XYZ file of C-alpha atoms in Angstrom:
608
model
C 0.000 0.000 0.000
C 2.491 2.603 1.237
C 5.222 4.136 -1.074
C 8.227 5.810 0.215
C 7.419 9.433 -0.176
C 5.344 11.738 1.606
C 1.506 10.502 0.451
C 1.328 6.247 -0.235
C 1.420 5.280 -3.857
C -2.515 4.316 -3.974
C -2.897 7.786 -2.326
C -1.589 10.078 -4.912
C -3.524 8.780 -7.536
C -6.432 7.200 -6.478
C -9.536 7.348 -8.449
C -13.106 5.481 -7.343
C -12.046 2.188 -9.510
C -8.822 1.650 -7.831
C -10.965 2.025 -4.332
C -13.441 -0.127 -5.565
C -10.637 -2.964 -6.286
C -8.664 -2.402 -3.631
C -7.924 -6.081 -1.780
C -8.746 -5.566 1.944
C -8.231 -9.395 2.202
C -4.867 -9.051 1.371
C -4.616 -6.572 4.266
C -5.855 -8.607 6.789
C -4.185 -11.623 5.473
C -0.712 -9.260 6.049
C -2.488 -8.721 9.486
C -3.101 -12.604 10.464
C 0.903 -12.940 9.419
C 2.197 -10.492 11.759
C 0.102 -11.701 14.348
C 1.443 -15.435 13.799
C 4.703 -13.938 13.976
C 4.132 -11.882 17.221
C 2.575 -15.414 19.154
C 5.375 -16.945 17.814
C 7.276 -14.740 19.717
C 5.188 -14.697 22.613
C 5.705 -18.236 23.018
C 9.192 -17.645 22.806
C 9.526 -15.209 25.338
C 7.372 -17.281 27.908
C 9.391 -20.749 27.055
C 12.399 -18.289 28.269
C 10.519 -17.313 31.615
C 8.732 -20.000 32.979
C 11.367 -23.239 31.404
C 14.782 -21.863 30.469
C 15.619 -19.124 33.288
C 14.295 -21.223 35.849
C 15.657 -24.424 35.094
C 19.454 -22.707 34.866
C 18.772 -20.923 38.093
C 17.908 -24.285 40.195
C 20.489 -26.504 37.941
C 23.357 -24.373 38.012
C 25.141 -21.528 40.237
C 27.956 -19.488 39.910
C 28.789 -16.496 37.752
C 28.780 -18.224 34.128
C 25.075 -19.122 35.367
C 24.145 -16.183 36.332
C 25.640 -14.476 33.106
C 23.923 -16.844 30.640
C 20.332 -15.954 32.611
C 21.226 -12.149 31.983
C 21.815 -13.014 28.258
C 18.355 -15.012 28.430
C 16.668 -11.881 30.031
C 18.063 -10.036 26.987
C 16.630 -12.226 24.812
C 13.103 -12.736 26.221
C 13.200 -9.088 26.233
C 13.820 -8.615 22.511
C 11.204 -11.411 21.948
C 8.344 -9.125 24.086
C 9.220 -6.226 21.843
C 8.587 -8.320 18.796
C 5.419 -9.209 20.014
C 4.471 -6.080 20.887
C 5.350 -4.098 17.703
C 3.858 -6.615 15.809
C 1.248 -6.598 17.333
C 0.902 -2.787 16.787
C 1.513 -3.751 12.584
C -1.205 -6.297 12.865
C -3.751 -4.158 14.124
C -2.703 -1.225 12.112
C -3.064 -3.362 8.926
C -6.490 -4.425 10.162
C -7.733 -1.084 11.146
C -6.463 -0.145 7.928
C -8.692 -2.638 6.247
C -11.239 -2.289 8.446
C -11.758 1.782 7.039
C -11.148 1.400 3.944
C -13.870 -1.590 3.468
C -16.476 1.248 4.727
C -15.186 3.802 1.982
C -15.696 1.027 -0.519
C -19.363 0.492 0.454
C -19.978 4.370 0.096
C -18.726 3.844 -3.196
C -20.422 0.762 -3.855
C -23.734 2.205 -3.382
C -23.530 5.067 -5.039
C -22.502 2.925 -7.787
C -25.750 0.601 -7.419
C -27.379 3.791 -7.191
C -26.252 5.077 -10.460
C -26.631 1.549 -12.006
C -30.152 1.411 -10.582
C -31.083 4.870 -12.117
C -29.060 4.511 -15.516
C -26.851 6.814 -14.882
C -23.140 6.547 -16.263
C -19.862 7.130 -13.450
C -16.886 8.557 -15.725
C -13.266 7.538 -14.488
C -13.158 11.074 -12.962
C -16.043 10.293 -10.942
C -18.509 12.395 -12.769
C -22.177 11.469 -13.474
C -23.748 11.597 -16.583
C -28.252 11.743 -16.596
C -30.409 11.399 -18.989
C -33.588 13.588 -20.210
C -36.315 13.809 -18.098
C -39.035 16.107 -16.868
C -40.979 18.688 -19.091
C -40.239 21.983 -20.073
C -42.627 25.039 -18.157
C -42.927 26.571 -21.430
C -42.799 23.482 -24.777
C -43.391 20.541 -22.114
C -40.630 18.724 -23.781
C -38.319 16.568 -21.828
C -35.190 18.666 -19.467
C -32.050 17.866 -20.958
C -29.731 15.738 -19.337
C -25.988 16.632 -18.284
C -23.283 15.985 -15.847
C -22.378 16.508 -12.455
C -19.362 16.647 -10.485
C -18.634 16.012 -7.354
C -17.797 18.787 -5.226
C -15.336 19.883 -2.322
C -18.234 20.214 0.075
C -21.058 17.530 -0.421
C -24.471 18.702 0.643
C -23.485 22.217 0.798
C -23.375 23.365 -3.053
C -26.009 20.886 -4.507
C -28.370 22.760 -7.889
C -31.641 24.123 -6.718
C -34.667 23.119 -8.934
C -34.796 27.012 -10.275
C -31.542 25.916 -12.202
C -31.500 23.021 -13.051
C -35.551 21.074 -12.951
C -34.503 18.092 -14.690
C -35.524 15.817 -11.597
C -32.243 13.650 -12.451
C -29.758 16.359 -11.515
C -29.789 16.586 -8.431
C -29.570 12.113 -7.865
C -26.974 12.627 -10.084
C -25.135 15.172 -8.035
C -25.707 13.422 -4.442
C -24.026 10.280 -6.418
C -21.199 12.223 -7.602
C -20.926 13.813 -4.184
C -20.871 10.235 -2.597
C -17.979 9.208 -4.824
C -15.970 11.719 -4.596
C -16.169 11.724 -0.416
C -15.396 8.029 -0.741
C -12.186 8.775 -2.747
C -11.176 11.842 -0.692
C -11.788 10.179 2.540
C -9.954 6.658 1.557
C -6.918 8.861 0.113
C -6.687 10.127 3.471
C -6.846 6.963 5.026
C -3.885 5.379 2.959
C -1.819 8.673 4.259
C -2.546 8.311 7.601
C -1.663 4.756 7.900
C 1.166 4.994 5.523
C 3.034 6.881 7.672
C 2.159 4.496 10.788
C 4.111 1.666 9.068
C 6.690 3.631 8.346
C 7.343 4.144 11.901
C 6.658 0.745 12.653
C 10.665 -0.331 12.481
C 12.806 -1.024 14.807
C 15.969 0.016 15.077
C 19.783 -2.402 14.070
C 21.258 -4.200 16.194
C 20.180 -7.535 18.840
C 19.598 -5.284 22.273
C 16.517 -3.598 22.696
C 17.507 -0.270 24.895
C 15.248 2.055 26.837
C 15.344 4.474 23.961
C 14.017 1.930 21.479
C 10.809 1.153 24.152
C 10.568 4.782 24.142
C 9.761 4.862 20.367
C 7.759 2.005 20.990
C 5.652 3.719 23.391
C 5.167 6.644 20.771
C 4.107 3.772 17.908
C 1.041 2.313 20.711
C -0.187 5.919 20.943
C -0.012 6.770 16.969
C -2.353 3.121 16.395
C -4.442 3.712 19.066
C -5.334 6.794 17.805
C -6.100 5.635 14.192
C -7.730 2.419 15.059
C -10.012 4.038 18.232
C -12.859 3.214 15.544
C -11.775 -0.083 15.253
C -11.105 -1.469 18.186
C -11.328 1.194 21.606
C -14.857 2.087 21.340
C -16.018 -1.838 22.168
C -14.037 -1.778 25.316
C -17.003 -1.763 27.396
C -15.575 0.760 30.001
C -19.343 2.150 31.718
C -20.399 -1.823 32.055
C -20.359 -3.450 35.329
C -17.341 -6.255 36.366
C -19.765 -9.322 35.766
C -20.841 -7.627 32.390
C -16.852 -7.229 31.366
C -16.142 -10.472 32.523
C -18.989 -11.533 30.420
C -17.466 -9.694 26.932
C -13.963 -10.832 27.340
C -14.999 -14.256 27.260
C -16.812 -13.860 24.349
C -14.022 -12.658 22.062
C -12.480 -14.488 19.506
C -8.429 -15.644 19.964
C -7.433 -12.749 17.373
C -10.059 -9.981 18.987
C -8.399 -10.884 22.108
C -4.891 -10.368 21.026
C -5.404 -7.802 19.253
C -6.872 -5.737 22.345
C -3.700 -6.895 24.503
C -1.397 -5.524 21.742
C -2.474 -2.314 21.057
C -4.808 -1.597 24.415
C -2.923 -3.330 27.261
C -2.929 -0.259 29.221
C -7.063 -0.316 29.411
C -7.318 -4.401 29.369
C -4.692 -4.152 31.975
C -6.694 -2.231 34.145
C -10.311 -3.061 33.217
C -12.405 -4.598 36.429
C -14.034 -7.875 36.053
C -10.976 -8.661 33.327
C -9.274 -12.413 35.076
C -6.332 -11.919 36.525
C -3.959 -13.900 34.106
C -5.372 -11.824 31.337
C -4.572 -8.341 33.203
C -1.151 -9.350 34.523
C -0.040 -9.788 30.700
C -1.487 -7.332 29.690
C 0.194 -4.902 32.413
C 3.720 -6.267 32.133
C 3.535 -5.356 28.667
C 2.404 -2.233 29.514
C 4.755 -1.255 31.749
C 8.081 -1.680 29.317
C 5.988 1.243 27.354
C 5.119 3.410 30.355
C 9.054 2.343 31.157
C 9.817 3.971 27.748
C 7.462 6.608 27.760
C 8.802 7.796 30.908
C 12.367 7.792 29.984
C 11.868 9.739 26.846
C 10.350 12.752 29.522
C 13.415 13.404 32.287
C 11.221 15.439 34.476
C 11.180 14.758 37.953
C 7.957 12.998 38.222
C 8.773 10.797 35.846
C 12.507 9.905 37.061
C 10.621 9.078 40.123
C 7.778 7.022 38.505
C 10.442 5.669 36.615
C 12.541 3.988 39.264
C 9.154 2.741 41.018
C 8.212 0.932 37.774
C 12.036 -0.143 36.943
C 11.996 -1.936 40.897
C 8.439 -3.461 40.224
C 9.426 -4.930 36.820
C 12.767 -6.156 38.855
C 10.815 -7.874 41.313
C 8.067 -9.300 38.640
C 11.508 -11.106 37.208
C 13.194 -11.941 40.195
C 13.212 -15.907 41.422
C 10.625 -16.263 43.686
C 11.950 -17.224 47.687
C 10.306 -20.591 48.799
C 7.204 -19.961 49.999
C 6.701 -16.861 48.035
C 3.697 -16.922 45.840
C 3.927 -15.598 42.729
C 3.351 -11.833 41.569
C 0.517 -10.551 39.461
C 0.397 -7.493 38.043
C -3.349 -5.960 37.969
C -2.822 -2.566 37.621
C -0.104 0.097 36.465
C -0.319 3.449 35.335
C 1.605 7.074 35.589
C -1.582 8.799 35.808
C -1.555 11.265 39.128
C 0.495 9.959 41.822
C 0.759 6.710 40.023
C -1.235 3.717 40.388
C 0.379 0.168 41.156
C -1.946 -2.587 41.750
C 0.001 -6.155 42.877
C -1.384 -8.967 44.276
C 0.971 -12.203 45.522
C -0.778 -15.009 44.554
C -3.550 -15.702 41.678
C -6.918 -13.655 43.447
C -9.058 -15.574 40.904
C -8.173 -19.055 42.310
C -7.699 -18.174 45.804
C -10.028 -19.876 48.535
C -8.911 -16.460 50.597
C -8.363 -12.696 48.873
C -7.180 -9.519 50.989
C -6.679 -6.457 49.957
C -4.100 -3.120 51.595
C -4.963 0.282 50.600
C -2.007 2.676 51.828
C -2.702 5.656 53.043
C -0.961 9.630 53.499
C 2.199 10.024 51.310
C 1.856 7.010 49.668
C 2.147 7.258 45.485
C 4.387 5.589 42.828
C 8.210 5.740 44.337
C 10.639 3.570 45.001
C 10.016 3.299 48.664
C 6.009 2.237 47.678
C 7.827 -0.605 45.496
C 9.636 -1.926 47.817
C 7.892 -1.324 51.215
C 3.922 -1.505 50.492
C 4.432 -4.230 47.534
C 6.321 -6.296 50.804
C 3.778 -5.987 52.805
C 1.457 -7.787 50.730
C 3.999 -10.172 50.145
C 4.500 -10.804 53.633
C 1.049 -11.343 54.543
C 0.601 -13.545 51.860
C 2.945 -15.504 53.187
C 1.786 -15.569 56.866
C -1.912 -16.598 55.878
C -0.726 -19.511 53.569
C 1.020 -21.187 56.652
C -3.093 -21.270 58.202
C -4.125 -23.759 55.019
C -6.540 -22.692 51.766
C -4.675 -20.302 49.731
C -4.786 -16.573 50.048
C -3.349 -14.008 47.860
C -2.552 -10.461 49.389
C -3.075 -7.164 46.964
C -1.079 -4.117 47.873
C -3.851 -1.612 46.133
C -3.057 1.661 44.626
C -5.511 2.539 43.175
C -6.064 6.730 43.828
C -4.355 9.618 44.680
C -3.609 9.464 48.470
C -3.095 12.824 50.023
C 0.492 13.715 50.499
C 2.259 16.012 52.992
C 5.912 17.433 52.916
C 6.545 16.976 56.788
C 6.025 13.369 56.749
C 3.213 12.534 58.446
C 2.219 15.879 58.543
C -1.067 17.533 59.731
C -3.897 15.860 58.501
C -5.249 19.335 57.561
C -4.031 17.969 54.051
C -6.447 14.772 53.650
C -9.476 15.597 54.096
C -12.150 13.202 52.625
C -12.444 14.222 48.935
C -9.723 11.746 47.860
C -10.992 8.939 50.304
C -14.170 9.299 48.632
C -12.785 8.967 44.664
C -10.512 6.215 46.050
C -13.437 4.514 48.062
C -15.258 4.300 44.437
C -12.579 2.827 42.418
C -11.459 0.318 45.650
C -15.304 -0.736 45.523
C -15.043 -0.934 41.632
C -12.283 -2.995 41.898
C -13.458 -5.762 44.364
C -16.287 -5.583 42.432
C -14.509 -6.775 39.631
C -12.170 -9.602 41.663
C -15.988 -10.959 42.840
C -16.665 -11.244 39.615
C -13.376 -13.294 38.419
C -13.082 -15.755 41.520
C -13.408 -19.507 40.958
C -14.098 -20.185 44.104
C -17.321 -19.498 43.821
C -17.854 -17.691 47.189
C -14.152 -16.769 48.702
C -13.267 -15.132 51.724
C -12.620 -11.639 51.138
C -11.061 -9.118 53.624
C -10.673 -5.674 53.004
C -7.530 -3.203 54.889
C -7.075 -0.056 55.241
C -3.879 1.174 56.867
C -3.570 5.502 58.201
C -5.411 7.119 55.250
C -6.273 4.011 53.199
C -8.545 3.166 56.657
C -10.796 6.628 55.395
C -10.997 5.251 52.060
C -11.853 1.788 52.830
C -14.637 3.504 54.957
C -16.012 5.687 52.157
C -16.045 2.058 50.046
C -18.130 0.551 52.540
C -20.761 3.797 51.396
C -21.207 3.155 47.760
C -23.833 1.113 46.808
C -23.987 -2.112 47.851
C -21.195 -1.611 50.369
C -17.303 -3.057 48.918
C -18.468 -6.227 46.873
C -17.877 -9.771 48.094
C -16.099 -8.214 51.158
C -16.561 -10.584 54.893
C -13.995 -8.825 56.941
C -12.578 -5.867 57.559
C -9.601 -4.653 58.666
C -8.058 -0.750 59.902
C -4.916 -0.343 61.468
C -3.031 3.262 62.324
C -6.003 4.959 61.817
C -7.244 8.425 62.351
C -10.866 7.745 61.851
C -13.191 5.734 58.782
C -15.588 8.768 58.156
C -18.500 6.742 60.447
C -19.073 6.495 63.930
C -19.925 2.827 64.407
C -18.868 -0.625 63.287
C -22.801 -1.100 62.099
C -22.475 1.610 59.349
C -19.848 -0.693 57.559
C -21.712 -3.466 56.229
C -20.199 -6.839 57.040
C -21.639 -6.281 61.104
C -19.218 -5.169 64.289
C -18.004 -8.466 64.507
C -16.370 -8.675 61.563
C -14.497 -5.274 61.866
C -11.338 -5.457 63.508
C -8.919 -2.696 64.505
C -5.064 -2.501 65.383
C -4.002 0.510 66.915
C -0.772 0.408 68.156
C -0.295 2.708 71.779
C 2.682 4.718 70.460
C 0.754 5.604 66.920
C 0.708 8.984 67.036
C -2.094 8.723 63.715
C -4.833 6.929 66.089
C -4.590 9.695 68.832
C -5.166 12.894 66.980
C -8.359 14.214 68.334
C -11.387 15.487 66.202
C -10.177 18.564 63.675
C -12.984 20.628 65.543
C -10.811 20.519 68.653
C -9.614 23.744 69.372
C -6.692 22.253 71.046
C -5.374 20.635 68.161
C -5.735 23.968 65.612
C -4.136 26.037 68.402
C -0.843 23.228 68.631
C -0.908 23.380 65.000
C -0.618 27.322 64.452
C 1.726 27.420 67.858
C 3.923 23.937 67.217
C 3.311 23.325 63.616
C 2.836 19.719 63.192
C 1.790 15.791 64.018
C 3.592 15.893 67.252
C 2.048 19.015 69.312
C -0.869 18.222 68.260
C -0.857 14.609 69.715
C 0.584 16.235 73.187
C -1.755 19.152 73.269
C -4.778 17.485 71.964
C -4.129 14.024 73.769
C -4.487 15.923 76.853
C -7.316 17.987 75.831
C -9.104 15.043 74.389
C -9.237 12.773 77.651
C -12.478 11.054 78.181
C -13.259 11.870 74.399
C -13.261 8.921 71.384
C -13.255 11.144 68.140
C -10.410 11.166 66.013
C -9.522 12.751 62.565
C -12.503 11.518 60.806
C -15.001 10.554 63.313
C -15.351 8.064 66.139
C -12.053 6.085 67.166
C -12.103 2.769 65.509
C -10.751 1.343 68.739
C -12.583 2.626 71.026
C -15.467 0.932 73.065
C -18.414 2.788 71.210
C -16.608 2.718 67.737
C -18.009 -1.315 68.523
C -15.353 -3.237 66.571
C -12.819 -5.958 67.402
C -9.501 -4.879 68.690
C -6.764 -6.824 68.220
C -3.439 -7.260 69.693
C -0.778 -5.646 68.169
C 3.108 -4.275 69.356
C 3.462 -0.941 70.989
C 5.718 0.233 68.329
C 8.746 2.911 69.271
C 7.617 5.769 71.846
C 7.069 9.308 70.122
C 10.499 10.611 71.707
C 12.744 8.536 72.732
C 16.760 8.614 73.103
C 16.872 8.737 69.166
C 14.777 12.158 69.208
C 11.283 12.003 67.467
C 10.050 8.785 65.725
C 6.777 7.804 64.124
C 7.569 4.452 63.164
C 5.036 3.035 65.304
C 2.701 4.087 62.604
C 4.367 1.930 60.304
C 4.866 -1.633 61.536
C 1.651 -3.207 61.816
C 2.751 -5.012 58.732
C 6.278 -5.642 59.709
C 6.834 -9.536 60.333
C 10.301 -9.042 62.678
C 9.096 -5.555 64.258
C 5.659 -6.306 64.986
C 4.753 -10.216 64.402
C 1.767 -10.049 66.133
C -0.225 -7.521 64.001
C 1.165 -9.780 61.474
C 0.143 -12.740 62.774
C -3.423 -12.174 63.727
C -4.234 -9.994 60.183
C -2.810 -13.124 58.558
C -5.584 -15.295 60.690
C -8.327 -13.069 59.181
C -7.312 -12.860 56.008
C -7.208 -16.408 56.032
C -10.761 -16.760 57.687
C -9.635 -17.908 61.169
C -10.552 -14.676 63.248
C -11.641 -17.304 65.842
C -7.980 -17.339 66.483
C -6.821 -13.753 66.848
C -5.754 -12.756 69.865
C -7.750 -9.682 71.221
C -7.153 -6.672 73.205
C -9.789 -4.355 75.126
C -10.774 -1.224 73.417
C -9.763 2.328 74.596
């Protein structure tokens, strides 16, 4: 189709018979090749993963071995960026096909028209009519003529004044109708001529950050010209069951083709399974990877070495006892979203899910520390029996403050409400993919992520599939009792360690606390100002203490965590262990017994 200079061979000089015999079988013929070629290299690339790599790693040690699985890396890398540029060429051929089959049946029926009418279509598109009519003033029959198609169809059509011969104006609307046909499918062939000539890839065996950069710049040029193909189907207003429902009823190639060119929505569609949104995410994030390189701004160096650490870890050998990582969501959008769940949610007798909370978003500490503490708890609640798998979820902008933890003046509940909507939305869609048929779900919020998980329980319907629910280190759930959250008191439990300085800060309407604020400026005058001022008093941040004896719920043990000042100065890590396994094993242990549906067996503390 495409010639090498600025408009494609068929472009230049198209006329309405070379549209009308242009092969759009060929096209998607070319199409089904490419996408042989990129499953072919699919294949390749998972052989490589899941046989070769881990087969030299257990076999054989030392530095030749672990030289020859860098080389294989290299290699199943180059193989993923064959399958994903071709799978960009296949769909670009098909989309290509796919609009210039609808210029042909334009043409086509103006052509029946004309046929139909006995009208003649000249090679230059013009339209010849006969006679017809009668003259106002002899009666005799209007003389035929000729029309042309013009630049503006519809707009500059002969009024019956001129020309009365009742032909003329059919014979202009056909003309019209070819000529759009051959004007639009000219500008078709230019548009994706210059696609495939960007589709290349550059010499040499290594495939470099810069050359996923370019590739990241090809996905957005063919999702832009084949939105009409392909985009608008994604069924992104349905509901998880309904999703669930359309994926499975795609062919093999519509499939494929939708991971290749839309991995970034697939990837982070609801009520899509879990092995289908993990593939599509890894391959997502080599072009959000690339994307992000080819910026150099701060946020995106920063993105860049949270995604670089995530795709590390999604390669790394997996520890024994360490299920395996799946990928359900990615993205650069806001702070950055990074959904990862250890162990296979859609098979899993037992699923629980972490939302972080303040001055969490997509950096290197949230890839190592939050993504661990799913791990972690994955791995305590397997040692109870039916398998679990743990989701870190980051899913929405959490509030962020520059003093660490910072006044909470920053967070107030608009973001725990947008967060509590897509959480719901997503557990939704995890409901929808289980096997299990009715698994034990447990929902946890930790500081912040406790007010979102709280706004969940407020949508409609409450969080979906959800029996238990967990808060730790946190400053209130925007309700005042355990009732209001939808899975009854006594299956919300609470962790709230007696050096957190998060689960002490009284009520924002406390004078006490705006006055340490203006006076001290931050977390820690308010907690000694209003801690004394709030004595006998059970509101927090956002509402009723979840620990306390009217809040209603079950409060676990957990460890004191580090004193506010000690001999190392200030220290707020008390905030931060519940989900340590060496600093604070029993908040570790006993959320591992819920998550795995044995709260029978936590060990319990009074409330305040």
């Amino acid at each position: 189709m495409s010639g090498p200079g600025g408009l494609s061979a068929l472009g230049a000089t198209l006329t309405w018979a070379k549209l009308r015999e242009v092969k759009c079988a060929e096209l998607e013929e070319a199409a089904d090749g490419w996408g042989r070629a990129g499953n072919r290299a699919d294949a390749a690339r998972d052989r490589i993963d899941t046989q070769l790599v881990d087969d030299l790693r257990r076999t054989q040690k030392g530095e030749a071995a672990r030289a020859a699985v860098r080389r294989l890396r290299r290699l199943s890398m180059n193989f993923q960026y064959i399958y994903t540029e071709c799978g960009l060429l296949r769909t670009t051929l098909n989309s290509l096909a796919h609009e210039m089959k609808a210029q042909q049946r334009v043409l086509q029926r103006a052509l029946d028209d004309a046929a139909a009418l006995k009208f003649t279509v000249h090679p230059d598109g013009s339209v010849t009519y006969p006679a017809a009519g009668e003259g106002l003033v002899d009666g005799k029959p209007l003389a035929g003529g000729r029309a042309s198609g013009v630049p503006n169809p519809g707009l500059a059509g002969p009024s019956g004044l001129v020309a009365p011969n009742p032909n003329a104006a059919k014979a202009q609307d056909i003309a019209d109708r070819v000529a759009q046909a051959v004007r639009t499918a000219a500008d078709v062939d230019w548009r994706y001529a210059r696609i495939l000539r960007a589709l290349k890839a550059e010499d040499g065996l290594s495939v470099p950050t810069a050359t996923w950069t370019d590739a990241a710049g090809d996905a957005a040029a063919v999702r832009q010209a084949a939105h009409g193909y392909l985009a608008q189907g994604i069924p992104h207003d349905a509901s998880p069951a309904e999703r669930k429902a359309w994926w499975a009823g795609l062919t093999d190639e519509q499939r494929e083709e939708y991971l290749a060119v839309y991995p970034d929505q697939i990837g982070n569609l609801d009520g899509i399974p879990a092995l289908v949104r993990d593939a599509a995410n890894r391959d997502n994030l080599q072009l959000l990877m690339g994307k992000l390189a080819g910026r150099g701004d701060e946020d995106a160096v920063t993105k860049l070495a949270a995604l670089r650490e995530i795709d590390r870890q999604l390669q790394a050998v997996r520890e024994p006892g360490e299920p395996p990582m799946y990928l359900l969501g990615i993205g650069d959008q806001g702070n950055g979203r990074a959904i990862v769940s250890y162990g296979n949610p859609d098979t899993s007798r037992n699923v629980a899910a972490y939302v972080p909370g303040l001055n969490t978003s997509l950096d290197e500490e949230f890839a190592r520390g939050d993504l661990g503490r799913a791990r972690d708890l994955a791995i305590a609640s397997n040692r109870h029996g039916e398998s679990t798998a743990a989701i870190t979820w980051l899913g929405y902008d959490a509030p962020q403050s520059p003093d660490g933890l910072g006044s909470l003046a920053v967070a107030g509940s608009a973001r725990a409400e947008d967060g509590g909507r897509s959480f719901s939305g997503f557990m939704g869609g995890l409901a929808a993919t289980n096997e299990q048929g009715n698994p034990h779900v447990t929902a946890i919020g930790h500081s912040y992520g406790s007010r979102t998980v709280g706004a969940a329980t407020q949508q409609d319907g409450g969080i979906p599939g959800v029996d238990d629910i967990v808060f730790v280190g946190s400053p209130g759930v925007g309700v005042d009792s355990a009732d209001d959250l939808g899975v009854g008191r006594d299956h919300v439990f609470v962790g709230a360690a007696s050096n957190d300085i998060v689960t002490k800060l009284p009520s924002k309407g406390q004078a006490a606390v705006g006055a340490a604020e203006m006076l001290f400026g931050g977390p820690a005058a308010a907690y000694v100002v209003g801690d004394l001022a709030d004595r006998g008093d059970d509101d927090v941040w956002f509402g009723k203490d979840p620990a306390s004896e009217s809040f209603g719920a079950r409060r676990f043990e957990v460890g004191n965590g580090p004193p506010l000042v000690g001999l190392g100065g200030l220290s707020t890590d008390a905030h931060s262990q519940y989900f340590d396994p060496v600093s604070d094993k029993t908040s570790v242990d006993n959320m591992a017994l819920i998550a795995a549906g044995r709260s029978h067996l936590v060990r319990m503390e009074e409330p305040r």
